[in-house]
Tab-separated table of C-alpha atoms in Angstrom:
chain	number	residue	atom	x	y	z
A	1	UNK	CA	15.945	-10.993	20.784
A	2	UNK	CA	12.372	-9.659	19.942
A	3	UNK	CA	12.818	-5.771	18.190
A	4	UNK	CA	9.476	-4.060	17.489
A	5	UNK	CA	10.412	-2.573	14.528
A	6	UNK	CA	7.478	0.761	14.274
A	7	UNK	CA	7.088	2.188	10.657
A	8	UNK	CA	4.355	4.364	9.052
A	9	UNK	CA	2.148	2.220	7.976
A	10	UNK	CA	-0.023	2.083	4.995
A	11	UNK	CA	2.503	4.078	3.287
A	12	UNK	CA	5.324	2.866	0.427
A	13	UNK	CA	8.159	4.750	2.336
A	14	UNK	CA	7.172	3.143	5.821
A	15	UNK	CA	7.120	-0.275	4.070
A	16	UNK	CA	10.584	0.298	2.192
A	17	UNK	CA	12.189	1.559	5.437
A	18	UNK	CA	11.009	-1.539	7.023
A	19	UNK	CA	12.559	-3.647	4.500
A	20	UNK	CA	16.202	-1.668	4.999
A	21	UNK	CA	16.201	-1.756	8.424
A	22	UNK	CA	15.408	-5.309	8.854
A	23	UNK	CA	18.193	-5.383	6.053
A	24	UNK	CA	20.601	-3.650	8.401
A	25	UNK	CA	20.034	-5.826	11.361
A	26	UNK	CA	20.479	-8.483	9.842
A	27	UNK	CA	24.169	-7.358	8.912
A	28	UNK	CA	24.719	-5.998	12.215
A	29	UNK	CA	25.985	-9.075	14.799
A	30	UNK	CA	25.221	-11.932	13.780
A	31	UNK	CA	22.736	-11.946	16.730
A	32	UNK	CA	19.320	-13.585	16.126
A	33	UNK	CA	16.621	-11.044	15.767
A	34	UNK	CA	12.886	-11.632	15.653
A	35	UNK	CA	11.156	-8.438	14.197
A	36	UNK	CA	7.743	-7.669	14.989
A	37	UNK	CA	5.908	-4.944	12.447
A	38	UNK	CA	3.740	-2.496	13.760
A	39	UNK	CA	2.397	-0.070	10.871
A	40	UNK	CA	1.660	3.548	12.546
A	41	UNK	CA	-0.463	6.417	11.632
A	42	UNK	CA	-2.286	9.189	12.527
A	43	UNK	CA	-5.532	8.955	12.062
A	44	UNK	CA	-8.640	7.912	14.536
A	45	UNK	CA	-8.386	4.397	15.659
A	46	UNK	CA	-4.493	4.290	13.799
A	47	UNK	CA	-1.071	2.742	16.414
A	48	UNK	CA	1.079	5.372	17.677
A	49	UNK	CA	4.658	4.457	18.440
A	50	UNK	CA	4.558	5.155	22.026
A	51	UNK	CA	6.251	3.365	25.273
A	52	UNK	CA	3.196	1.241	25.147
A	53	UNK	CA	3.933	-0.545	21.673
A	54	UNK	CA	7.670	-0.499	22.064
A	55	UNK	CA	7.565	-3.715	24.320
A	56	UNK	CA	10.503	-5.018	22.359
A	57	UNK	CA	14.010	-5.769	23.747
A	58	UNK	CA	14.978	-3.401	20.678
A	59	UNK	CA	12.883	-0.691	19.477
A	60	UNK	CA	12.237	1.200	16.278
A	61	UNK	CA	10.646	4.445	15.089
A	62	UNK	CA	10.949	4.844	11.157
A	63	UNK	CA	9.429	7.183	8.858
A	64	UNK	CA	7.183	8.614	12.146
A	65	UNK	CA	7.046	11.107	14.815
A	66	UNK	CA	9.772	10.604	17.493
A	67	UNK	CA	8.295	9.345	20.711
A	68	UNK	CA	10.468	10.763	24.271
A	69	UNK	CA	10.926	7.118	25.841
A	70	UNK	CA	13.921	5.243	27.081
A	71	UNK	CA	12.432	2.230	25.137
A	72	UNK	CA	13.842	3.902	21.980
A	73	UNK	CA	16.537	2.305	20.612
A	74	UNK	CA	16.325	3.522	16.889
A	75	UNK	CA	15.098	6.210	15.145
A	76	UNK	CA	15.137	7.156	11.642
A	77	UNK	CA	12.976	10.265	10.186
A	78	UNK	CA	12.870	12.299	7.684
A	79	UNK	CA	9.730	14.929	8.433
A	80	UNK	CA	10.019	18.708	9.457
A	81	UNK	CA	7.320	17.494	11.888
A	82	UNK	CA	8.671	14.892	13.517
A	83	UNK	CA	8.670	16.260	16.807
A	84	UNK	CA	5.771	17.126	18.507
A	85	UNK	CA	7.518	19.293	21.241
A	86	UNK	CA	10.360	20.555	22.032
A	87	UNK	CA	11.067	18.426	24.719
A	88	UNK	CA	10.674	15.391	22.289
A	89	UNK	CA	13.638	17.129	20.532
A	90	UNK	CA	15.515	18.044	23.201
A	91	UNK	CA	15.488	14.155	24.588
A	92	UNK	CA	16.168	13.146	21.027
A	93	UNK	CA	19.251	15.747	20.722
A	94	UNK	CA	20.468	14.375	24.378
A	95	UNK	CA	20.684	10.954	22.894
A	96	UNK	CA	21.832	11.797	18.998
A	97	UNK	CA	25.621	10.232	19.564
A	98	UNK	CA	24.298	7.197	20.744
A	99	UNK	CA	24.980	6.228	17.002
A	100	UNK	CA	21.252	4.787	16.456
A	101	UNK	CA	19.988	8.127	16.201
A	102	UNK	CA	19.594	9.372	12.772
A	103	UNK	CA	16.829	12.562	11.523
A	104	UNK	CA	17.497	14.620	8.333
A	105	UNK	CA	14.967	16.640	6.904
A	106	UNK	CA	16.437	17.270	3.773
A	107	UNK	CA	15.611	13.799	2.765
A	108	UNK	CA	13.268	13.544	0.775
A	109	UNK	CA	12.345	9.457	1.870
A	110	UNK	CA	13.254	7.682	5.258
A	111	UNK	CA	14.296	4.727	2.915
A	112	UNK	CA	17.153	6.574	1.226
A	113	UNK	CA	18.330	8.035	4.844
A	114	UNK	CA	18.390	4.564	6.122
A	115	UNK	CA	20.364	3.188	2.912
A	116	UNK	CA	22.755	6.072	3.250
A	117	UNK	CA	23.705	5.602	6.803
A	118	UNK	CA	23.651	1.909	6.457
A	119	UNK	CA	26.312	2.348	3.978
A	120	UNK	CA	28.133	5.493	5.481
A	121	UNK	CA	27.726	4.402	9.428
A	122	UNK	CA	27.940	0.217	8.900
A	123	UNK	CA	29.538	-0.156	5.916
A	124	UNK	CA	26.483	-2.088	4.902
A	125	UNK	CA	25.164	-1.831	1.517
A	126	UNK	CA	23.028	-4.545	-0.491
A	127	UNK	CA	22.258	-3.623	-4.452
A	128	UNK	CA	19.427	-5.664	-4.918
A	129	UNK	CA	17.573	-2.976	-2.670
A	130	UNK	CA	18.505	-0.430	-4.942
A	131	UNK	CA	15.332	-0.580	-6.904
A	132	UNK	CA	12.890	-0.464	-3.925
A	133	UNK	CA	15.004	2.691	-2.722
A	134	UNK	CA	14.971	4.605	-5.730
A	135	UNK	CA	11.111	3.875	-5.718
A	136	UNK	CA	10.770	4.606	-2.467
A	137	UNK	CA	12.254	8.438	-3.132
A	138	UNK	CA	10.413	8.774	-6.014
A	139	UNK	CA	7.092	8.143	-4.568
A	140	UNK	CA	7.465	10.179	-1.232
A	141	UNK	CA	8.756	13.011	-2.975
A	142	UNK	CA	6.357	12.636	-5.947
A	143	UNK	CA	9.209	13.224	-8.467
A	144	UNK	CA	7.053	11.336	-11.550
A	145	UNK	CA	7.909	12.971	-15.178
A	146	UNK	CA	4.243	14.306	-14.732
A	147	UNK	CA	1.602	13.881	-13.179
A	148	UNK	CA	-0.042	11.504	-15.172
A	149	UNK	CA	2.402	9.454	-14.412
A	150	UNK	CA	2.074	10.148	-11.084
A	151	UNK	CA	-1.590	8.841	-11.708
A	152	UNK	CA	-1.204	6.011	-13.918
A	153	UNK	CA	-1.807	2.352	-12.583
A	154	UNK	CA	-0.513	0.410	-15.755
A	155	UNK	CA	2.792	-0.015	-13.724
A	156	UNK	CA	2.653	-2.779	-11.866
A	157	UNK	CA	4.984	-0.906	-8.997
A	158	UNK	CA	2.454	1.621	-8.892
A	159	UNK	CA	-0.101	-0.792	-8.404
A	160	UNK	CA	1.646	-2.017	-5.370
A	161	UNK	CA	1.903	1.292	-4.364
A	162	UNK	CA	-1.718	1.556	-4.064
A	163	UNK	CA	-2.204	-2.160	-2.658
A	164	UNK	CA	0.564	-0.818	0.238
A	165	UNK	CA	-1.217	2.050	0.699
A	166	UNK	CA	-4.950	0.553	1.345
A	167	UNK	CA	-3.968	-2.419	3.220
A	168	UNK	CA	-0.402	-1.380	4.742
A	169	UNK	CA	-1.109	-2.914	8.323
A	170	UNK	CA	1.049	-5.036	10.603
A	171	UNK	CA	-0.407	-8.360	9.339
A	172	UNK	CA	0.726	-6.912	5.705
A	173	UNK	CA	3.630	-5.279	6.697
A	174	UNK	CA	5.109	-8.892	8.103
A	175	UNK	CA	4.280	-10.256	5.127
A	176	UNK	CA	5.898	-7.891	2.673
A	177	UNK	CA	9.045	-7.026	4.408
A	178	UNK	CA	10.193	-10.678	3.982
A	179	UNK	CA	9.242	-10.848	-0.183
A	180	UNK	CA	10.552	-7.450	-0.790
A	181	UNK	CA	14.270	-8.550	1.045
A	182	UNK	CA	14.595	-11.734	-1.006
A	183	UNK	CA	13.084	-10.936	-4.288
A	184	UNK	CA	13.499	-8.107	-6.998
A	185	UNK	CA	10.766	-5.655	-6.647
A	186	UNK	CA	9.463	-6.081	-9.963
A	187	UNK	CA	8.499	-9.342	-8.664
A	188	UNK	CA	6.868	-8.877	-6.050
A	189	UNK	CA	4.777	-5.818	-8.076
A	190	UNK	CA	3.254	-8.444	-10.212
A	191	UNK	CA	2.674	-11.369	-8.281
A	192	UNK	CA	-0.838	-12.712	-8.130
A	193	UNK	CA	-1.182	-11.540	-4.189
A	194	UNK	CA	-0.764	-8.205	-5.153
A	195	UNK	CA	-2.521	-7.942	-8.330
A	196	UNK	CA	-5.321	-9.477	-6.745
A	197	UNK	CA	-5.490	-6.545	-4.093
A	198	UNK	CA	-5.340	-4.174	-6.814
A	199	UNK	CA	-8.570	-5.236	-9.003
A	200	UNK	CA	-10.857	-3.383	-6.911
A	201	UNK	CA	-8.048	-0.865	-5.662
A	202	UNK	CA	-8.122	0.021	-9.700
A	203	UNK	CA	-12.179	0.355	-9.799
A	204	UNK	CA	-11.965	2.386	-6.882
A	205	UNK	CA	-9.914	4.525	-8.279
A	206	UNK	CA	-11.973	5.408	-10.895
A	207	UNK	CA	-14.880	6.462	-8.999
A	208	UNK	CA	-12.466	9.073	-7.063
A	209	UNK	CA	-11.263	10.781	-10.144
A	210	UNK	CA	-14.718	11.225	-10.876
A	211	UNK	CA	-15.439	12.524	-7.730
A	212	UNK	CA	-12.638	15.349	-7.634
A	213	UNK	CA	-13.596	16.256	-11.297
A	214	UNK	CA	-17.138	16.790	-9.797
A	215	UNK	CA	-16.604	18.289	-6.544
A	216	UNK	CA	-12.835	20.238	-7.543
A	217	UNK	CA	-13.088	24.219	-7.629
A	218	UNK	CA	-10.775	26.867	-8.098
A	219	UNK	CA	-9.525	29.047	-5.501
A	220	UNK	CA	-6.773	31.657	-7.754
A	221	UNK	CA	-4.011	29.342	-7.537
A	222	UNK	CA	-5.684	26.626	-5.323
A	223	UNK	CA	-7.823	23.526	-6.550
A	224	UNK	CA	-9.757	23.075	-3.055
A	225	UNK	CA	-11.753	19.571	-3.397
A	226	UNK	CA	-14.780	18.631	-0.567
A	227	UNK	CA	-15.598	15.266	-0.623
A	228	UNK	CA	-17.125	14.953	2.309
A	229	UNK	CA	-20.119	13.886	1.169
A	230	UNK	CA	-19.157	10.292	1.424
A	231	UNK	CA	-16.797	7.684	2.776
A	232	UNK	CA	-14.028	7.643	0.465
A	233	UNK	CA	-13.032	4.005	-0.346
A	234	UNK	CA	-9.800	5.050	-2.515
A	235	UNK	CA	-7.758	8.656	-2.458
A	236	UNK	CA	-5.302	9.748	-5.246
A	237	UNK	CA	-2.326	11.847	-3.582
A	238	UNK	CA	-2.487	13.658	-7.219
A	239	UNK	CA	-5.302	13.535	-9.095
A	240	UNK	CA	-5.913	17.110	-8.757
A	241	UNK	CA	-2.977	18.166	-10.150
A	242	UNK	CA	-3.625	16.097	-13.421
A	243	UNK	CA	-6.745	17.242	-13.635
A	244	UNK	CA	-5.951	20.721	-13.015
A	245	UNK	CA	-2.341	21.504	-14.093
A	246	UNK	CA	-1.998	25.018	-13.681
A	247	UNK	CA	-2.877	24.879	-10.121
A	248	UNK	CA	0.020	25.537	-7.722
A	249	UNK	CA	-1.471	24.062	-4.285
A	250	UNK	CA	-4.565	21.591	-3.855
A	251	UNK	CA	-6.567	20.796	-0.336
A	252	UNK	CA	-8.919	18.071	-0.020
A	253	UNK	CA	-10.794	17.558	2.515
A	254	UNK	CA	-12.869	13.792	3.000
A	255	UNK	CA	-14.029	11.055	4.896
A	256	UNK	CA	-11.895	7.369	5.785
A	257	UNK	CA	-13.324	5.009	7.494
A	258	UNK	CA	-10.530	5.556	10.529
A	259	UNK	CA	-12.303	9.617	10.228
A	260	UNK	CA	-11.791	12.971	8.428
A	261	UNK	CA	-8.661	14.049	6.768
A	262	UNK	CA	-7.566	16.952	5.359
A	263	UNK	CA	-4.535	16.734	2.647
A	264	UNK	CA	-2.729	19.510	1.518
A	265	UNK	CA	-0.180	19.244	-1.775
A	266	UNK	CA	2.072	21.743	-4.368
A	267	UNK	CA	1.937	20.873	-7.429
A	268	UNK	CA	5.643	20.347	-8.426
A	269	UNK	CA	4.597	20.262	-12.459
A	270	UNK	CA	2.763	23.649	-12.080
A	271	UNK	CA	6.306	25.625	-13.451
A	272	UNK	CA	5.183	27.926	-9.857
A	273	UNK	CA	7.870	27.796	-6.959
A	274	UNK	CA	6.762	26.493	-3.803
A	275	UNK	CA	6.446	29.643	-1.394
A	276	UNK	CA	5.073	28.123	1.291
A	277	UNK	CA	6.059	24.809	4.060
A	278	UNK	CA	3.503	22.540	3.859
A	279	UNK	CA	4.116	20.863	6.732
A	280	UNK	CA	4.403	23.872	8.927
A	281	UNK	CA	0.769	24.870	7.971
A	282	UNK	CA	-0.403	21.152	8.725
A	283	UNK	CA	1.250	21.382	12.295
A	284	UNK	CA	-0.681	23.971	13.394
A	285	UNK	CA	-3.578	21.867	13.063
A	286	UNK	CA	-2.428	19.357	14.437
A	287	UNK	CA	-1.197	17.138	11.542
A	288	UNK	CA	2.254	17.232	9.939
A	289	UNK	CA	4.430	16.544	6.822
A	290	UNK	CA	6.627	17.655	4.260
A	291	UNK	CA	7.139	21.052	2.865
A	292	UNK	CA	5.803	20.218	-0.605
A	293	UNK	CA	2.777	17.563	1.313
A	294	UNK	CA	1.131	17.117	4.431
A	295	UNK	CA	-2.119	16.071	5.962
A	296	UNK	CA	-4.148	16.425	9.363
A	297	UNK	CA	-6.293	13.742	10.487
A	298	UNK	CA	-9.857	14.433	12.700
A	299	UNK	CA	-12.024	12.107	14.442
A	300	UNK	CA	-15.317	10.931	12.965
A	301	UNK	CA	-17.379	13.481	14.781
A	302	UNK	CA	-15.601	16.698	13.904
A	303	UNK	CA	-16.215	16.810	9.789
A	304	UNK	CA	-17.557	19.871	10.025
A	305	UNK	CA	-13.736	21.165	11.476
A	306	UNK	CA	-12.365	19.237	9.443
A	307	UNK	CA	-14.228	21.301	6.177
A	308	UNK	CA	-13.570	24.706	8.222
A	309	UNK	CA	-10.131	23.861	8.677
A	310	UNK	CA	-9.548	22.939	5.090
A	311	UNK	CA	-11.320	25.573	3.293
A	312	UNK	CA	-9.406	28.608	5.720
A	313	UNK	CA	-5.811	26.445	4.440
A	314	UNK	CA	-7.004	26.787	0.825
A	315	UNK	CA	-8.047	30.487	1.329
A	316	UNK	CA	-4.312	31.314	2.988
A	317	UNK	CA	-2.709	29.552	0.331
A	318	UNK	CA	-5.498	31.113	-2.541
């Protein structure tokens, strides 16, 4: 039985889910599955998970927007944005007790929803995951001690973060979900293929701290950052905020290779409450999120939207 098993890819929570779902079919049947990895995004060029990828005899969404096809066996989410329309709801609501359903938005990573229900719906739980979950919710709902931790790379999990985050595509995503189900994650952090991904990840790096110390001005309560300039070859989810600590909100706006982006973060260590859903804001653009982070990709032609689009965000949030 062939399951195309859909994540968000280069992402840390897309990966994780991955791993717990594959986890969870395993525990399932007994039925022989083979899972093919497809890492999604939304960005120029990027897989969505529509009918067209979901050519398995199972299907998957996890940690992505919910797509209104029949091919849909499973779906697990955890964004306020994870339907587009409100027909994609209303299919996903007509189809909620078919017990493969599951979408909370008060979860703050798609890899603890998927451990919980495993547990709570299957009666399926497997400790040595338990690391790569708590990691998982820590990193998708930045909850570091501070942001320098947030922005340290002396951790080898960290590291990996970054390595999953730069090359998180299917060919990586097969290769990972496999390691991170048999070995501790610790392991896996620090094995030479990873900290051999991470050398120039880590140089990279560097140069974009640089950059946002450069480029980063102050909007009242805002940090708004333009680095449009140039192709980014590395971006820091929080680098603003440990470079400017007493800002509440930052938007930066750049260029990938896949096109423009525009990301939008609070600042959880400002001591300011968030006033203000992320992720609603990010919609209306287009993009989507989380209340406290979000983002809204462009194509390669439209930078100059992109900038317009990102400066008015900073200037409603200023």
């Amino acid at each position: 039985m062939k399951v195309v098993v859909a994540t968000h890819g280069h992402c840390f929570d897309g990966l994780a889910s991955a791993v717990l779902f594959t986890r969870l079919l395993g525990a399932l049947d007994g039925k022989k599955r083979q899972c093919v990895y497809r890492g999604c995004g939304y960005g120029n060029g990027q897989s969505r998970a529509d009918a067209s990828l979901l050519s398995g005899d199972e299907n998957a969404i996890l940690d992505y927007r919910f797509s209104a096809t029949e091919k849909v066996t499973w779906f697990f989410d955890h964004h306020r944005t994870a339907f587009q329309t409100s027909e994609e709801q209303q299919v996903f609501e007509a189809n909620r007790d078919n017990g493969r359903y599951f979408y909370d938005p008060d979860y703050s990573s798609c890899t603890k929803l998927i451990s919980d229900v495993s547990w709570r719906h299957f009666a399926m739980k497997d400790p040595a995951l338990d690391e790569l979950v708590r990691w998982a919710d820590i990193v998708d709902s930045a909850r570091f001690d501070s942001p320098e931790q947030a922005v340290n790379r002396t951790d080898p999990v960290l590291r990996m973060v970054s390595v999953v985050e730069h090359y998180g595509d299917d060919k990586f995503i097969a290769r990972m979900v496999p390691e991170l189900s048999s070995k501790p994650l610790l392991e896996v952090a620090q094995s030479q293929f990873i900290e051999d991904r991470f050398k120039p990840l880590g140089e990279k790096h560097g140069r974009f701290v640089e950059r946002v110390r450069e480029s980063g001005q102050r909007m009242g309560r805002v940090v708004f950052v333009d680095l449009t300039s140039s192709v980014l070859d590395s971006v820091g989810k929080f680098v603003t905020y440990a470079l400017f600590p007493d800002s509440v909100y930052s938007v930066i706006v750049g260029v990938l290779k896949s096109g423009a982006k525009v990301s939008v973060g609070y600042n959880p260590w400002s001591g300011k409450p968030l006033d203000t859903d992320i992720s609603a804001i990010c919609a209306r653009h287009g993009g989507g999120g989380h209340p406290v982070v979000g983002a809204i990709s462009f194509r390669s032609n439209e930078v100059d939207r992109a900038r317009e689009v990102a400066r008015s965000i900073a200037e409603e949030l200023a």
